[in-house]
């Protein structure tokens, strides 16, 4: 990692950054805050490795994710949506050196999130023209196809961790319920407190577009329904749905496609709490919840 921080020091000199301060570290990236030459606060996002792997996603291309983040941020800023403005992307020639994205740093005042306003913002996002890219999370295929594949993959991973784990929903059943995901809306798919910057409760930036896909809003709402189960995500789902409904139709809560999308999210969270960030209480509960969603889906 020393070589990676040496590159960061060189880029800091090149960009005229001062006061580098660590503000976040996730599975694939470390984020620093600094002061730019123009006096404005900036965020420096540094990839840990060129390729990475975890229980949910065995093949993570961090370079592709940074390129996507840069492209989406620029595209959405042009359409008046709140993002952290991308300033510069540096892709390393040396495989031992990190890829780095420099963006505006958007402060957060820590106030409770206005979920009604967030719902309106997500409706605007889904109605905006999508960027001209194929999302990394699509793994080269369609949105419905990748969800069918990763539900099966994550189900099999949970079978290694949970005793008496049942057989998965059949690929045909999943494909049937996921087939309506043919829309072209840009979906964030990681909307939660840690990826939202706010001022007096209103969202000032949506961060981290690594999970983005193109599809219909049911997929976004499937993820939101699962995230809203955890208080730290600061999501009031009824208020969010009500805000969204002021600008666009809201997917029905009993829609089979939304339920299949909830299963995708629930399996992801179960693996997080059983493997990536083990929690002895949440892990088994999340796995039981995912199993119950699958049973509901199978009965439809």
CSV table of C-alpha atoms in Angstrom, one decimal:
chain,number,residue,atom,x,y,z
A,1,UNK,CA,0.0,0.0,0.0
A,2,UNK,CA,3.0,2.3,0.5
A,3,UNK,CA,3.4,2.6,-3.3
A,4,UNK,CA,-0.2,3.6,-3.6
A,5,UNK,CA,0.1,6.4,-1.0
A,6,UNK,CA,3.3,7.6,-2.7
A,7,UNK,CA,1.3,8.0,-5.9
A,8,UNK,CA,-1.3,9.9,-3.8
A,9,UNK,CA,1.3,12.2,-2.5
A,10,UNK,CA,2.5,12.9,-6.0
A,11,UNK,CA,-1.0,13.6,-7.3
A,12,UNK,CA,-1.6,15.9,-4.2
A,13,UNK,CA,1.4,17.9,-5.3
A,14,UNK,CA,0.2,18.0,-8.9
A,15,UNK,CA,-3.3,19.0,-8.0
A,16,UNK,CA,-2.2,21.5,-5.3
A,17,UNK,CA,-4.0,19.6,-2.5
A,18,UNK,CA,-3.4,20.3,1.2
A,19,UNK,CA,-4.6,18.8,4.4
A,20,UNK,CA,-5.2,15.3,3.2
A,21,UNK,CA,-7.5,13.5,5.7
A,22,UNK,CA,-8.9,10.0,5.7
A,23,UNK,CA,-12.7,10.1,5.8
A,24,UNK,CA,-13.8,6.7,4.6
A,25,UNK,CA,-12.7,3.2,3.7
A,26,UNK,CA,-14.9,0.5,2.1
A,27,UNK,CA,-14.4,-2.8,0.4
A,28,UNK,CA,-12.8,-1.4,-2.7
A,29,UNK,CA,-11.9,2.2,-2.1
A,30,UNK,CA,-10.4,4.6,0.4
A,31,UNK,CA,-11.6,8.2,0.4
A,32,UNK,CA,-9.7,11.3,1.6
A,33,UNK,CA,-10.8,14.9,2.0
A,34,UNK,CA,-8.4,17.7,1.1
A,35,UNK,CA,-8.3,21.4,0.2
A,36,UNK,CA,-7.8,22.2,-3.5
A,37,UNK,CA,-5.7,24.9,-5.0
A,38,UNK,CA,-8.8,27.0,-5.5
A,39,UNK,CA,-9.6,26.7,-1.7
A,40,UNK,CA,-12.6,24.4,-2.2
A,41,UNK,CA,-12.9,21.0,-0.4
A,42,UNK,CA,-12.4,18.0,-2.6
A,43,UNK,CA,-12.7,14.2,-2.2
A,44,UNK,CA,-9.9,11.8,-3.4
A,45,UNK,CA,-11.2,8.3,-4.1
A,46,UNK,CA,-8.4,5.7,-4.3
A,47,UNK,CA,-8.8,2.1,-5.4
A,48,UNK,CA,-7.3,-0.6,-3.1
A,49,UNK,CA,-6.6,-3.0,-6.0
A,50,UNK,CA,-7.1,-3.1,-9.7
A,51,UNK,CA,-9.4,-6.2,-9.2
A,52,UNK,CA,-11.2,-7.2,-6.0
A,53,UNK,CA,-13.5,-9.9,-4.8
A,54,UNK,CA,-16.1,-10.4,-2.0
A,55,UNK,CA,-18.9,-12.8,-1.1
A,56,UNK,CA,-21.5,-10.8,-3.0
A,57,UNK,CA,-19.4,-9.9,-6.0
A,58,UNK,CA,-16.5,-12.2,-6.9
A,59,UNK,CA,-15.2,-10.2,-9.8
A,60,UNK,CA,-14.9,-6.4,-9.1
A,61,UNK,CA,-13.1,-4.2,-11.6
A,62,UNK,CA,-12.3,-1.1,-9.6
A,63,UNK,CA,-11.1,0.8,-12.6
A,64,UNK,CA,-14.3,0.3,-14.5
A,65,UNK,CA,-16.2,1.5,-11.4
A,66,UNK,CA,-14.2,4.7,-11.2
A,67,UNK,CA,-14.6,5.3,-14.9
A,68,UNK,CA,-18.4,4.8,-14.4
A,69,UNK,CA,-18.5,7.1,-11.4
A,70,UNK,CA,-16.7,9.8,-13.4
A,71,UNK,CA,-19.1,9.5,-16.3
A,72,UNK,CA,-22.3,9.3,-14.3
A,73,UNK,CA,-21.4,12.3,-12.1
A,74,UNK,CA,-20.6,14.4,-15.2
A,75,UNK,CA,-23.8,13.3,-17.0
A,76,UNK,CA,-26.1,14.0,-14.0
A,77,UNK,CA,-24.6,17.3,-13.2
A,78,UNK,CA,-25.4,18.4,-16.7
A,79,UNK,CA,-29.0,17.5,-16.0
A,80,UNK,CA,-29.2,19.4,-12.8
A,81,UNK,CA,-29.2,16.4,-10.4
A,82,UNK,CA,-27.3,16.6,-7.1
A,83,UNK,CA,-24.0,14.7,-7.4
A,84,UNK,CA,-20.4,15.3,-6.3
A,85,UNK,CA,-18.9,17.1,-9.4
A,86,UNK,CA,-16.1,15.0,-10.9
A,87,UNK,CA,-12.9,17.0,-11.4
A,88,UNK,CA,-10.3,14.6,-12.7
A,89,UNK,CA,-9.8,10.8,-13.3
A,90,UNK,CA,-6.3,9.4,-13.3
A,91,UNK,CA,-5.8,5.8,-14.5
A,92,UNK,CA,-2.4,4.4,-13.6
A,93,UNK,CA,0.0,2.9,-16.2
A,94,UNK,CA,1.7,0.8,-13.5
A,95,UNK,CA,-0.5,-2.1,-12.2
A,96,UNK,CA,1.0,-1.5,-8.7
A,97,UNK,CA,-0.2,2.1,-8.7
A,98,UNK,CA,-3.8,3.1,-7.9
A,99,UNK,CA,-6.5,4.6,-10.1
A,100,UNK,CA,-7.7,7.9,-8.5
A,101,UNK,CA,-10.8,10.0,-8.9
A,102,UNK,CA,-10.8,13.6,-7.7
A,103,UNK,CA,-14.3,15.1,-7.0
A,104,UNK,CA,-15.9,18.0,-5.2
A,105,UNK,CA,-16.3,17.2,-1.5
A,106,UNK,CA,-19.9,17.7,-0.5
A,107,UNK,CA,-20.4,18.4,3.2
A,108,UNK,CA,-23.2,16.8,5.3
A,109,UNK,CA,-24.9,18.5,8.3
A,110,UNK,CA,-26.0,15.3,9.8
A,111,UNK,CA,-29.7,16.3,10.0
A,112,UNK,CA,-32.4,13.6,9.6
A,113,UNK,CA,-33.1,12.8,6.0
A,114,UNK,CA,-36.2,14.2,4.4
A,115,UNK,CA,-37.4,11.0,2.7
A,116,UNK,CA,-40.4,12.7,1.0
A,117,UNK,CA,-37.9,15.1,-0.8
A,118,UNK,CA,-35.6,12.1,-1.5
A,119,UNK,CA,-38.6,10.3,-3.2
A,120,UNK,CA,-39.1,13.3,-5.4
A,121,UNK,CA,-35.4,13.4,-6.3
A,122,UNK,CA,-35.4,9.7,-7.2
A,123,UNK,CA,-38.4,10.2,-9.5
A,124,UNK,CA,-36.4,13.0,-11.2
A,125,UNK,CA,-33.4,10.7,-11.5
A,126,UNK,CA,-35.5,7.9,-13.1
A,127,UNK,CA,-37.1,10.4,-15.5
A,128,UNK,CA,-33.8,11.9,-16.6
A,129,UNK,CA,-32.1,10.7,-19.8
A,130,UNK,CA,-29.7,7.8,-18.9
A,131,UNK,CA,-26.0,8.2,-19.6
A,132,UNK,CA,-24.5,6.5,-22.7
A,133,UNK,CA,-22.9,3.6,-20.9
A,134,UNK,CA,-23.4,-0.1,-20.0
A,135,UNK,CA,-23.3,-0.3,-16.2
A,136,UNK,CA,-20.5,-2.3,-14.7
A,137,UNK,CA,-23.0,-4.2,-12.4
A,138,UNK,CA,-24.8,-5.6,-15.5
A,139,UNK,CA,-21.8,-7.9,-16.1
A,140,UNK,CA,-22.1,-7.5,-19.8
A,141,UNK,CA,-25.7,-8.6,-20.0
A,142,UNK,CA,-29.2,-7.4,-19.4
A,143,UNK,CA,-30.5,-6.2,-16.0
A,144,UNK,CA,-33.0,-9.0,-15.8
A,145,UNK,CA,-30.3,-11.5,-16.8
A,146,UNK,CA,-27.8,-10.3,-14.2
A,147,UNK,CA,-30.3,-10.4,-11.4
A,148,UNK,CA,-31.3,-13.9,-12.3
A,149,UNK,CA,-27.6,-14.9,-12.3
A,150,UNK,CA,-26.6,-13.2,-9.1
A,151,UNK,CA,-29.6,-14.4,-7.1
A,152,UNK,CA,-28.6,-17.9,-8.0
A,153,UNK,CA,-24.9,-17.2,-7.2
A,154,UNK,CA,-25.7,-15.5,-3.8
A,155,UNK,CA,-28.2,-18.2,-2.9
A,156,UNK,CA,-25.4,-20.8,-3.4
A,157,UNK,CA,-23.0,-18.7,-1.3
A,158,UNK,CA,-25.6,-18.6,1.5
A,159,UNK,CA,-26.0,-22.4,1.3
A,160,UNK,CA,-22.3,-22.7,2.3
A,161,UNK,CA,-23.0,-20.5,5.4
A,162,UNK,CA,-26.4,-21.5,6.6
A,163,UNK,CA,-27.4,-25.0,7.7
A,164,UNK,CA,-30.5,-26.6,6.1
A,165,UNK,CA,-30.6,-23.9,3.4
A,166,UNK,CA,-33.3,-24.8,0.9
A,167,UNK,CA,-33.2,-25.2,-2.8
A,168,UNK,CA,-33.3,-21.8,-4.7
A,169,UNK,CA,-36.2,-20.5,-6.7
A,170,UNK,CA,-36.0,-21.9,-10.2
A,171,UNK,CA,-34.3,-19.9,-12.9
A,172,UNK,CA,-37.5,-20.0,-14.9
A,173,UNK,CA,-39.5,-18.5,-12.1
A,174,UNK,CA,-36.9,-15.7,-11.5
A,175,UNK,CA,-36.7,-15.0,-15.2
A,176,UNK,CA,-40.5,-14.7,-15.5
A,177,UNK,CA,-40.8,-12.2,-12.6
A,178,UNK,CA,-37.7,-10.2,-13.6
A,179,UNK,CA,-38.5,-10.0,-17.3
A,180,UNK,CA,-40.4,-6.6,-16.9
A,181,UNK,CA,-37.1,-4.9,-15.9
A,182,UNK,CA,-36.7,-3.6,-19.5
A,183,UNK,CA,-36.8,0.2,-18.7
A,184,UNK,CA,-33.9,2.5,-19.4
A,185,UNK,CA,-34.0,4.6,-16.2
A,186,UNK,CA,-30.7,5.0,-14.4
A,187,UNK,CA,-31.1,3.4,-11.0
A,188,UNK,CA,-28.7,4.2,-8.2
A,189,UNK,CA,-29.4,1.0,-6.1
A,190,UNK,CA,-27.4,2.0,-3.1
A,191,UNK,CA,-29.6,4.8,-1.7
A,192,UNK,CA,-28.9,5.0,2.0
A,193,UNK,CA,-27.7,7.5,4.6
A,194,UNK,CA,-24.0,6.9,4.1
A,195,UNK,CA,-24.3,7.6,0.3
A,196,UNK,CA,-26.3,10.7,0.8
A,197,UNK,CA,-25.1,14.2,1.6
A,198,UNK,CA,-27.7,16.6,2.9
A,199,UNK,CA,-28.4,20.1,4.2
A,200,UNK,CA,-31.3,20.5,6.6
A,201,UNK,CA,-32.5,17.1,5.5
A,202,UNK,CA,-32.5,17.8,1.8
A,203,UNK,CA,-30.2,15.7,-0.4
A,204,UNK,CA,-27.3,17.7,-1.8
A,205,UNK,CA,-25.5,14.8,-3.4
A,206,UNK,CA,-26.0,11.1,-4.2
A,207,UNK,CA,-22.7,9.4,-3.9
A,208,UNK,CA,-21.2,6.0,-5.0
A,209,UNK,CA,-22.8,4.8,-8.3
A,210,UNK,CA,-21.0,1.4,-8.2
A,211,UNK,CA,-24.3,-0.6,-8.0
A,212,UNK,CA,-26.0,1.4,-10.8
A,213,UNK,CA,-28.1,-0.4,-13.4
A,214,UNK,CA,-30.6,0.6,-16.1
A,215,UNK,CA,-34.1,-0.7,-15.6
A,216,UNK,CA,-37.5,0.1,-14.2
A,217,UNK,CA,-38.1,1.8,-10.8
A,218,UNK,CA,-39.3,-1.5,-9.3
A,219,UNK,CA,-35.7,-2.5,-8.9
A,220,UNK,CA,-34.8,0.7,-7.1
A,221,UNK,CA,-37.8,0.2,-4.8
A,222,UNK,CA,-36.9,-3.4,-4.1
A,223,UNK,CA,-33.5,-2.2,-2.8
A,224,UNK,CA,-35.1,0.7,-0.8
A,225,UNK,CA,-37.6,-1.7,0.9
A,226,UNK,CA,-34.8,-3.8,2.2
A,227,UNK,CA,-32.5,-1.0,3.2
A,228,UNK,CA,-35.4,0.7,5.1
A,229,UNK,CA,-35.4,-2.3,7.5
A,230,UNK,CA,-32.2,-1.0,9.0
A,231,UNK,CA,-32.4,2.3,11.1
A,232,UNK,CA,-28.9,3.5,10.2
A,233,UNK,CA,-30.0,3.9,6.6
A,234,UNK,CA,-32.4,6.7,7.7
A,235,UNK,CA,-35.1,5.8,5.1
A,236,UNK,CA,-38.8,6.4,5.8
A,237,UNK,CA,-40.2,4.2,3.1
A,238,UNK,CA,-43.9,5.4,3.2
A,239,UNK,CA,-42.7,9.1,3.0
A,240,UNK,CA,-40.3,8.2,0.2
A,241,UNK,CA,-43.0,6.5,-1.8
A,242,UNK,CA,-45.3,9.4,-1.2
A,243,UNK,CA,-42.7,11.9,-2.4
A,244,UNK,CA,-42.0,9.8,-5.5
A,245,UNK,CA,-45.8,9.6,-6.3
A,246,UNK,CA,-46.0,13.4,-6.6
A,247,UNK,CA,-44.0,13.1,-9.8
A,248,UNK,CA,-44.3,9.5,-11.1
A,249,UNK,CA,-46.2,6.2,-10.5
A,250,UNK,CA,-44.9,4.1,-7.6
A,251,UNK,CA,-44.5,0.3,-8.1
A,252,UNK,CA,-47.1,-1.6,-6.1
A,253,UNK,CA,-45.7,-3.2,-2.9
A,254,UNK,CA,-47.2,-6.6,-3.9
A,255,UNK,CA,-45.8,-6.5,-7.5
A,256,UNK,CA,-44.0,-9.8,-8.2
A,257,UNK,CA,-41.2,-8.0,-10.0
A,258,UNK,CA,-40.6,-5.8,-6.9
A,259,UNK,CA,-40.7,-8.8,-4.7
A,260,UNK,CA,-38.0,-10.5,-6.9
A,261,UNK,CA,-35.9,-7.4,-6.7
A,262,UNK,CA,-36.3,-7.4,-2.9
A,263,UNK,CA,-35.0,-10.9,-2.9
A,264,UNK,CA,-31.9,-9.8,-4.7
A,265,UNK,CA,-31.3,-7.1,-2.1
A,266,UNK,CA,-32.1,-9.3,0.8
A,267,UNK,CA,-29.6,-12.0,-0.3
A,268,UNK,CA,-27.0,-9.3,-0.7
A,269,UNK,CA,-27.6,-8.0,2.9
A,270,UNK,CA,-27.6,-11.5,4.3
A,271,UNK,CA,-24.2,-12.1,2.9
A,272,UNK,CA,-23.0,-8.8,4.2
A,273,UNK,CA,-24.1,-9.7,7.8
A,274,UNK,CA,-22.9,-13.3,7.6
A,275,UNK,CA,-19.6,-12.8,5.7
A,276,UNK,CA,-18.4,-9.4,4.8
A,277,UNK,CA,-19.3,-7.6,8.1
A,278,UNK,CA,-20.3,-10.5,10.4
A,279,UNK,CA,-23.1,-9.7,12.8
A,280,UNK,CA,-24.3,-12.6,15.1
A,281,UNK,CA,-27.8,-11.1,15.4
A,282,UNK,CA,-28.4,-9.6,12.0
A,283,UNK,CA,-26.8,-12.4,10.0
A,284,UNK,CA,-29.2,-15.2,10.8
A,285,UNK,CA,-32.2,-12.8,10.8
A,286,UNK,CA,-31.3,-11.5,7.4
A,287,UNK,CA,-30.9,-15.0,6.0
A,288,UNK,CA,-34.3,-16.0,7.5
A,289,UNK,CA,-35.9,-13.0,5.9
A,290,UNK,CA,-34.4,-13.7,2.5
A,291,UNK,CA,-35.7,-17.3,2.7
A,292,UNK,CA,-39.2,-16.0,3.5
A,293,UNK,CA,-39.1,-13.7,0.5
A,294,UNK,CA,-38.2,-16.6,-1.7
A,295,UNK,CA,-41.0,-18.6,-0.4
A,296,UNK,CA,-43.5,-15.8,-1.1
A,297,UNK,CA,-42.1,-15.5,-4.6
A,298,UNK,CA,-42.4,-19.2,-5.2
A,299,UNK,CA,-46.1,-19.2,-4.3
A,300,UNK,CA,-47.0,-16.5,-6.8
